[in-house]
PDB file of C-alpha atoms and ligand atoms in Angstrom:
ATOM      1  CA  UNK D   1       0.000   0.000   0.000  1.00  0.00           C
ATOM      2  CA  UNK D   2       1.726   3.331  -0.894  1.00  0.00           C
ATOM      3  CA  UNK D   3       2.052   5.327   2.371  1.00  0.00           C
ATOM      4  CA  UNK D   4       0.929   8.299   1.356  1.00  0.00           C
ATOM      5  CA  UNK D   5      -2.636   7.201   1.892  1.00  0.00           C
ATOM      6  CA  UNK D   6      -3.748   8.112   4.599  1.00  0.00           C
ATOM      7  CA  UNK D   7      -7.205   7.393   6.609  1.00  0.00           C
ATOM      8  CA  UNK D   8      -9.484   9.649   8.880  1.00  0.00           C
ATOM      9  CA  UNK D   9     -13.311   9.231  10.390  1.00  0.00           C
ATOM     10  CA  UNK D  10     -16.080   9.897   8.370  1.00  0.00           C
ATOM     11  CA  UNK D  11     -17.034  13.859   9.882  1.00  0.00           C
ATOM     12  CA  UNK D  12     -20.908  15.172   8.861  1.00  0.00           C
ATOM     13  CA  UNK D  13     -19.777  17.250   5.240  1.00  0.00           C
ATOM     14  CA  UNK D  14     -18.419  13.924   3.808  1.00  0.00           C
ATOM     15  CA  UNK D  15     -22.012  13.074   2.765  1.00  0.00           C
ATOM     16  CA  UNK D  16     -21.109  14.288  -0.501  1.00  0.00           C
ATOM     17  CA  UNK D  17     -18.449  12.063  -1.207  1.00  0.00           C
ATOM     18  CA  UNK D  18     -19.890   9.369   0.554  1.00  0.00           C
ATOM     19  CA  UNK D  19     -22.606   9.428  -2.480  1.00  0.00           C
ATOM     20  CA  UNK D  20     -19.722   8.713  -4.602  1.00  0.00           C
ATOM     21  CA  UNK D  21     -19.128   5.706  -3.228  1.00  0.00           C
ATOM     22  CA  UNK D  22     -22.407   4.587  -3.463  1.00  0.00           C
ATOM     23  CA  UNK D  23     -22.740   5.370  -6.420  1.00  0.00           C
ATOM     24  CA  UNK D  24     -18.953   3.461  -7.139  1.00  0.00           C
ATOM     25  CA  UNK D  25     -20.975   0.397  -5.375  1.00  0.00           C
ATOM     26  CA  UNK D  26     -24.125   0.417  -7.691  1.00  0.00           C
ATOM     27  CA  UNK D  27     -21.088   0.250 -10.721  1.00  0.00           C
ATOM     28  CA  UNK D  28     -18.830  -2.029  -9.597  1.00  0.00           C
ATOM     29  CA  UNK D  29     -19.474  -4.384 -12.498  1.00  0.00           C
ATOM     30  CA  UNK D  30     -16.893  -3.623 -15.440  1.00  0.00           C
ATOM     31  CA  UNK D  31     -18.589  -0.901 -17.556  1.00  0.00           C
ATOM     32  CA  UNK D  32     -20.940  -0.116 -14.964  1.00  0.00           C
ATOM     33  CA  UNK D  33     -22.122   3.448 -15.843  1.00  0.00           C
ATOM     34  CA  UNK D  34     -25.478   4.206 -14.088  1.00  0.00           C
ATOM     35  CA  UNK D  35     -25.303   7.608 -13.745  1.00  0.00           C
ATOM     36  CA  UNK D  36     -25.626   9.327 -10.412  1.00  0.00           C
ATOM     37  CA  UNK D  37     -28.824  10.755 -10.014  1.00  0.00           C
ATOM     38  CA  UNK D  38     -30.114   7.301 -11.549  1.00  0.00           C
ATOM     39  CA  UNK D  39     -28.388   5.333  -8.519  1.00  0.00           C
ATOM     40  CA  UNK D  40     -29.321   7.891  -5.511  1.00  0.00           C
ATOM     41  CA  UNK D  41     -33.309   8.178  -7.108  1.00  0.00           C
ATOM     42  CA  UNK D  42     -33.735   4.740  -5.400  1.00  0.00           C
ATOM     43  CA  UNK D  43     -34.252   4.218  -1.786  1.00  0.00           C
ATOM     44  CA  UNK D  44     -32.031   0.567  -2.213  1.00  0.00           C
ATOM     45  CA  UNK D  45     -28.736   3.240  -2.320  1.00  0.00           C
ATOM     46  CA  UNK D  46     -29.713   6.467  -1.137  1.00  0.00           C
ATOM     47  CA  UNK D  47     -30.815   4.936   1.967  1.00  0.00           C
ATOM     48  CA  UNK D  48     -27.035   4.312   2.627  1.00  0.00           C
ATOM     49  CA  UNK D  49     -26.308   8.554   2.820  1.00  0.00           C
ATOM     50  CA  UNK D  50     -29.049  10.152   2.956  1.00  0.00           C
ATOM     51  CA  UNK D  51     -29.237  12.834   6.312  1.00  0.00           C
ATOM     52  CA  UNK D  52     -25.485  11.280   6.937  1.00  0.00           C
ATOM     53  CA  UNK D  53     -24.419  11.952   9.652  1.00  0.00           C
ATOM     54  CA  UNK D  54     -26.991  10.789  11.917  1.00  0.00           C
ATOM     55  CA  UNK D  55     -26.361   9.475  15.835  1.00  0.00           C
ATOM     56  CA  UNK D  56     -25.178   5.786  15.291  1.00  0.00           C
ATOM     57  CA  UNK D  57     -23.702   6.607  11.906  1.00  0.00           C
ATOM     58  CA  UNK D  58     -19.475   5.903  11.690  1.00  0.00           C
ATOM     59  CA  UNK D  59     -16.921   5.395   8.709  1.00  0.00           C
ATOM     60  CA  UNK D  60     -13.897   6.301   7.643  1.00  0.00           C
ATOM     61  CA  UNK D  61     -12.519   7.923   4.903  1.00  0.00           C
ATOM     62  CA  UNK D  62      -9.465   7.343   2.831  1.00  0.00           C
ATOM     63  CA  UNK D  63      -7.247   9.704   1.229  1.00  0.00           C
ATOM     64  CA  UNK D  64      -4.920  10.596  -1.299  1.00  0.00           C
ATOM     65  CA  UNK D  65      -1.236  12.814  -0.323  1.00  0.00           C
ATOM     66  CA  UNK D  66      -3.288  15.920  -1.351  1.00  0.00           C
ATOM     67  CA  UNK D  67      -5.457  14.844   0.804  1.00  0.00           C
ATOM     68  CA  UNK D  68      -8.482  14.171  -1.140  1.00  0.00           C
ATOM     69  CA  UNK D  69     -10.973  11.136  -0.772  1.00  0.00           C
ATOM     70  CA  UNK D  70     -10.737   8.101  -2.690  1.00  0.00           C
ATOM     71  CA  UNK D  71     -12.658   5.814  -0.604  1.00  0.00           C
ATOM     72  CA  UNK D  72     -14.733   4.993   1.781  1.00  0.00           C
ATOM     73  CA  UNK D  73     -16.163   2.675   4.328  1.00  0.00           C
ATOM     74  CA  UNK D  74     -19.205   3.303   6.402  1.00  0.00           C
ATOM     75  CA  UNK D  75     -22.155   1.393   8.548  1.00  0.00           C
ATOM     76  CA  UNK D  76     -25.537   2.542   9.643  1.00  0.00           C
ATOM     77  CA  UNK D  77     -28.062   1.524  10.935  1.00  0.00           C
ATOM     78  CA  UNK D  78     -30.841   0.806   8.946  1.00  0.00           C
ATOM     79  CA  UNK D  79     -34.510   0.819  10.547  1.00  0.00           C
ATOM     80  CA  UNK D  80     -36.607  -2.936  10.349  1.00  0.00           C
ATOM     81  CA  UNK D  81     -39.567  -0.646   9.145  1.00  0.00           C
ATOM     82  CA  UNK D  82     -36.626   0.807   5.757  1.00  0.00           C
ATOM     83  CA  UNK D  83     -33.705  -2.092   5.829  1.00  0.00           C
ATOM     84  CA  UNK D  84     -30.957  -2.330   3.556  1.00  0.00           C
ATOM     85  CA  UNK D  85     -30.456  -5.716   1.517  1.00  0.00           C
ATOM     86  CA  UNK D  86     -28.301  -6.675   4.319  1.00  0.00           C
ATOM     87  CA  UNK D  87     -30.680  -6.002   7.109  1.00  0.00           C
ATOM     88  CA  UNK D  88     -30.212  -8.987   9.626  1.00  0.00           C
ATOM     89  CA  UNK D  89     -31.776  -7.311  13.531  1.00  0.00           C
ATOM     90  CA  UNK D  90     -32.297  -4.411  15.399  1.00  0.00           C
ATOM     91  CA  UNK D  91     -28.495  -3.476  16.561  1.00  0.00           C
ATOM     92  CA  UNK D  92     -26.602  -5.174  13.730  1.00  0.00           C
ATOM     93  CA  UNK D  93     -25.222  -2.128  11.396  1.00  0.00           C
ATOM     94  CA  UNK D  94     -25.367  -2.503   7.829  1.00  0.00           C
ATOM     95  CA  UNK D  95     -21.757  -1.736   5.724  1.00  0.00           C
ATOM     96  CA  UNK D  96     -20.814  -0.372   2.381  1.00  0.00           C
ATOM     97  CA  UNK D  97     -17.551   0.619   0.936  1.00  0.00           C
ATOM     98  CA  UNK D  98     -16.191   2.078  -2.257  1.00  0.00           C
ATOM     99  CA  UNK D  99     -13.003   3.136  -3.282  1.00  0.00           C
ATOM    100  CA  UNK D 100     -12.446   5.045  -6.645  1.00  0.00           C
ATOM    101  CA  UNK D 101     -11.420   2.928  -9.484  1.00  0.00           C
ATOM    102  CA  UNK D 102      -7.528   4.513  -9.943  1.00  0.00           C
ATOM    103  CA  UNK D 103      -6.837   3.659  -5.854  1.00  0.00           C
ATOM    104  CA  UNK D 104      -8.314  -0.095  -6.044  1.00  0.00           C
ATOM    105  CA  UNK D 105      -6.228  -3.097  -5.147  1.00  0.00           C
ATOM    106  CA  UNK D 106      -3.589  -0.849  -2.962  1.00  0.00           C
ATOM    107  CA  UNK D 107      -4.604  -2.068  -0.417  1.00  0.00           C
ATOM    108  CA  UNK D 108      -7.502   1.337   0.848  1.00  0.00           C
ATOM    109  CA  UNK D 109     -10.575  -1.226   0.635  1.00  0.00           C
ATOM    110  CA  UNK D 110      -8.826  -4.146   3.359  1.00  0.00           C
ATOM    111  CA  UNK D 111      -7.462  -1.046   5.665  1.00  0.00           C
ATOM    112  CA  UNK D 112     -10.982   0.712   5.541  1.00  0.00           C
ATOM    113  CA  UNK D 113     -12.210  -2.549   6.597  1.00  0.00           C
ATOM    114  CA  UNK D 114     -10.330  -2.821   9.350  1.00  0.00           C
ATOM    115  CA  UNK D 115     -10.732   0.234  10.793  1.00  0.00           C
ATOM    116  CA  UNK D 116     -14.544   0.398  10.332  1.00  0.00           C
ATOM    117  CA  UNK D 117     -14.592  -3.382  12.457  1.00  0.00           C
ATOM    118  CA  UNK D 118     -12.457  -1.457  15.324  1.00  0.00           C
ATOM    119  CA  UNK D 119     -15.077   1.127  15.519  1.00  0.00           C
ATOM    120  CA  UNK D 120     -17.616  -1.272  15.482  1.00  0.00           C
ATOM    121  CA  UNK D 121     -16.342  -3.212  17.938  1.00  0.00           C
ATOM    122  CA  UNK D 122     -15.207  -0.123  20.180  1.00  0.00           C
ATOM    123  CA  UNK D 123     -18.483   1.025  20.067  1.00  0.00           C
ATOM    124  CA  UNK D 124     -19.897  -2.592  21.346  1.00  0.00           C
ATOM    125  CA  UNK D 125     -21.971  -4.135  18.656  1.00  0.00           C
ATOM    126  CA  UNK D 126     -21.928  -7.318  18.514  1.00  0.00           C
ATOM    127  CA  UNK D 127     -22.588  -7.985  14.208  1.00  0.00           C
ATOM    128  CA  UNK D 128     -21.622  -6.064  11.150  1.00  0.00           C
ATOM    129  CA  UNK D 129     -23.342  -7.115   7.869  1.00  0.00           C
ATOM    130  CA  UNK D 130     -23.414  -6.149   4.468  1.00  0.00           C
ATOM    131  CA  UNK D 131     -24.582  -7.438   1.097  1.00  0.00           C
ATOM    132  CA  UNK D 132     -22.649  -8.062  -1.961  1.00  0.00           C
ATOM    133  CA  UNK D 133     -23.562  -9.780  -5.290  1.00  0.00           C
ATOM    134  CA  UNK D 134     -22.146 -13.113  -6.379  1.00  0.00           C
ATOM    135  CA  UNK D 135     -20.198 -12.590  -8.398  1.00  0.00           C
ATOM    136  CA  UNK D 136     -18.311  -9.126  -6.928  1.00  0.00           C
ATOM    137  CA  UNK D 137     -14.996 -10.116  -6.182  1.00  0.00           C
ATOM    138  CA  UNK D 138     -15.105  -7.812  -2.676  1.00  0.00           C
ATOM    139  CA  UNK D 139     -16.573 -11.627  -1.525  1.00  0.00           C
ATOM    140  CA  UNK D 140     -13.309 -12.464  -1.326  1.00  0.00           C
ATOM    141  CA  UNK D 141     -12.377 -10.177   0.093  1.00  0.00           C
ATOM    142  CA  UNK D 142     -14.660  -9.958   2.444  1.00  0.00           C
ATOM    143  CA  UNK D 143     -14.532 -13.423   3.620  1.00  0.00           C
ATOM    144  CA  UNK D 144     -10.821 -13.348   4.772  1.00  0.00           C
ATOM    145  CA  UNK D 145     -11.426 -10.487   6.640  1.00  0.00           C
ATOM    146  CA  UNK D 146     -14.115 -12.793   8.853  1.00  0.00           C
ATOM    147  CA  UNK D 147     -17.193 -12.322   6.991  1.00  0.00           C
ATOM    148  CA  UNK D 148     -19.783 -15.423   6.376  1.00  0.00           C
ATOM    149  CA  UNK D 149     -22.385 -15.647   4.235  1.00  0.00           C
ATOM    150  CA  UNK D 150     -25.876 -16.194   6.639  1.00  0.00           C
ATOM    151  CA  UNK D 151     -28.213 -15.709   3.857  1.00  0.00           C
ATOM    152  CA  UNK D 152     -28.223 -16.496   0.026  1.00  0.00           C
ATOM    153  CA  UNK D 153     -31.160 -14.273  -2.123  1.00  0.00           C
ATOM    154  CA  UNK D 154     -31.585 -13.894  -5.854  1.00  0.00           C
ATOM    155  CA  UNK D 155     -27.766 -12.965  -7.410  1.00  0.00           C
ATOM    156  CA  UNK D 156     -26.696 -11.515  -3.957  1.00  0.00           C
ATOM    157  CA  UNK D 157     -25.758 -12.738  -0.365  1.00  0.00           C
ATOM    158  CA  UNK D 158     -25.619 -11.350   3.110  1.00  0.00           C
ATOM    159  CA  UNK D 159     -22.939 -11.866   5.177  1.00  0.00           C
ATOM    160  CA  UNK D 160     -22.029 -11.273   8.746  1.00  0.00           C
ATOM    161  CA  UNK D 161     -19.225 -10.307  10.816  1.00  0.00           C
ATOM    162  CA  UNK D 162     -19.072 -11.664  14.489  1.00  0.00           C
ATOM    163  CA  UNK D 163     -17.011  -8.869  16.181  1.00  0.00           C
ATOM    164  CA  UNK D 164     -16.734 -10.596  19.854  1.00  0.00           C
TER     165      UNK D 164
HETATM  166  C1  COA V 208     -14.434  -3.691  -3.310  1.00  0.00           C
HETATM  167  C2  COA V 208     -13.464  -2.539  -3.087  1.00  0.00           C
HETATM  168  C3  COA V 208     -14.035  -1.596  -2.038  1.00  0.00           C
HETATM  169  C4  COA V 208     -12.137  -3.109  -2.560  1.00  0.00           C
HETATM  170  O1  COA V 208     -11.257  -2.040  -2.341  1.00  0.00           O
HETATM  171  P1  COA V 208      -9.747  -2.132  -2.860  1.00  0.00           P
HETATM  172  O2  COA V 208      -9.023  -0.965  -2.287  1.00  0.00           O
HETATM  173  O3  COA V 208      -9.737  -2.312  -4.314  1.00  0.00           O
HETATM  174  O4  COA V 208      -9.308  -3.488  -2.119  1.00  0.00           O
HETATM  175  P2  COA V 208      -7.866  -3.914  -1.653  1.00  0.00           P
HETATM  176  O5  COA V 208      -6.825  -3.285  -2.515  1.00  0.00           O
HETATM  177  O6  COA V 208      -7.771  -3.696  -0.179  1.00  0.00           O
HETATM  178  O7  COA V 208      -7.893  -5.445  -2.031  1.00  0.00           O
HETATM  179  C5  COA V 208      -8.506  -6.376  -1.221  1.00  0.00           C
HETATM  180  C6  COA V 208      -8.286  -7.729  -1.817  1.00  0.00           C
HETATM  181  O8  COA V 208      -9.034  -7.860  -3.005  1.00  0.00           O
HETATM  182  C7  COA V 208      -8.181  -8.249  -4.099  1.00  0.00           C
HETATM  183  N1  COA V 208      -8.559  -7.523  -5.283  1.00  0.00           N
HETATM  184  C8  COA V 208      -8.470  -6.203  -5.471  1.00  0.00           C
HETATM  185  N2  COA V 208      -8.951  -5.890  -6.694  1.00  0.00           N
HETATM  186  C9  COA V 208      -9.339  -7.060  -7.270  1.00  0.00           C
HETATM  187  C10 COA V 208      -9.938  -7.395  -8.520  1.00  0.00           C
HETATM  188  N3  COA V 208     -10.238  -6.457  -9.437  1.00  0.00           N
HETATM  189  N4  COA V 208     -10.250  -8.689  -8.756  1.00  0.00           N
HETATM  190  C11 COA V 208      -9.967  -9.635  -7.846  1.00  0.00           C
HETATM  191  N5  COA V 208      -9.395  -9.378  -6.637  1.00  0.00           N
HETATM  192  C12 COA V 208      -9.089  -8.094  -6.364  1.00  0.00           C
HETATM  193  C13 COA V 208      -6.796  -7.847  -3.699  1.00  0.00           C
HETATM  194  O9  COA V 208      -5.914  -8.701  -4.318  1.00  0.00           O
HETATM  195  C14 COA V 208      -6.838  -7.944  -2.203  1.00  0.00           C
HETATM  196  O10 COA V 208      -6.478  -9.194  -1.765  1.00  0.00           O
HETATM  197  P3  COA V 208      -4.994  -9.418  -1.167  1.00  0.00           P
HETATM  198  O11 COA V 208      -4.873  -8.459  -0.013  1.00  0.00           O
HETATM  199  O12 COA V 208      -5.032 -10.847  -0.783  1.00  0.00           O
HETATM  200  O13 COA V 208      -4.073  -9.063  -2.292  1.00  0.00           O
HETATM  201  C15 COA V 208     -13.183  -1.731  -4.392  1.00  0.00           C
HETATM  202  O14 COA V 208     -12.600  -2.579  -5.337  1.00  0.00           O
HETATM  203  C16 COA V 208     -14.427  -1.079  -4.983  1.00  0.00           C
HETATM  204  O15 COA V 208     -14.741   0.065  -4.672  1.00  0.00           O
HETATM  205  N6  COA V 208     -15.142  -1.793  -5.865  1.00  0.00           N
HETATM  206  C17 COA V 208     -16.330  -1.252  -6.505  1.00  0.00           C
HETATM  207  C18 COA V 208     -17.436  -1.017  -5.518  1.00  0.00           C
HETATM  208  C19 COA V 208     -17.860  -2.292  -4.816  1.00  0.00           C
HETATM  209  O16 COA V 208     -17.875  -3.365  -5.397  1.00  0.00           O
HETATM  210  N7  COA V 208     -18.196  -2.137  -3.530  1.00  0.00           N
HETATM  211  C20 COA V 208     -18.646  -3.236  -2.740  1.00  0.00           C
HETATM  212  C21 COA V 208     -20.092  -3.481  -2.948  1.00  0.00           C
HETATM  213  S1  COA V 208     -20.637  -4.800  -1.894  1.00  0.00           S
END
């Protein structure tokens, strides 16, 4: 990973960029191109950002040496009455992370990671989950950082992190 990356928490104007990501998620597949205000019309993304930064809400953002974003991971908690895809229970944040496409595989996506489970952790829950679709390679990735899938659905899985 080059070490001029460096990593900060999420702070209440990074709502912005945090979009981006979403929006970075929602394209992940090769050629992806669904523009913007396509992705955050829909409840399924802007769910993720929208009002961020509400009480409950953590992250953390990468950056680049001038010090601008290029990714991000971040978990809220997502009502039973408006869940996320990866909804499991009341008190089990949901995750999603993006990094722009220049900055992938260096390494920003695993640290993110790691850093978002701390918080988690630190802040005692118990579960972090998220939902990714088969065939996104961030499975992988996922799964040797201690996720497991706990629920297959249609093209996508859920999958949970025990964090004690
Ligand atoms: C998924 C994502 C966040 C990972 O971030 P990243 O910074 O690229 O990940 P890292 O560099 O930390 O790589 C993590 C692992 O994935 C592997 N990896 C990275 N890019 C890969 C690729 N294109 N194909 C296969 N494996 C890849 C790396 O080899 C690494 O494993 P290693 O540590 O054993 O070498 C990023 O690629 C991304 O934003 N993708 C598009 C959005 C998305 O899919 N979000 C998740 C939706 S659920």
């Amino acid at each position: 990973m080059p070490s001029a990356i460096s990593y900060r928490a999420a702070v209440p104007a990074d709502g912005a960029f945090l979009a981006d990501m979403v929006v970075e998620a929602a394209n992940w597949r090769r050629g992806g191109v669904r523009p913007r205000h396509e992705v955050m019309a829909g409840a399924e993304h802007s769910r993720f950002v929208s009002g961020w930064m509400r009480p409950g809400d953590a992250g953390f953002v990468a950056l680049d040496p001038q010090g601008h974003p290029i990714g991000a991971a971040w978990y809220r908690m997502l009502p039973r009455s408006d869940p996320g895809f990866a909804y499991v229970g009341t008190g089990v944040p949901e995750l999603i992370i993006g990094v722009r496409p220049i900055w992938r595989a260096h390494g920003v996506g695993r640290e993110l990671l790691h850093r978002l489970c701390d918080q988690a952790r630190a802040q005692g829950f118990a579960r972090l989950s998220l939902s990714v679709e088969r065939d996104n390679f961030a499975r992988t990735l996922y799964r040797s950082e201690g996720f497991a899938v706990t629920q297959s659905g249609i093209g996508r899985d859920t999958m949970v992190k025990r964090l004690r």
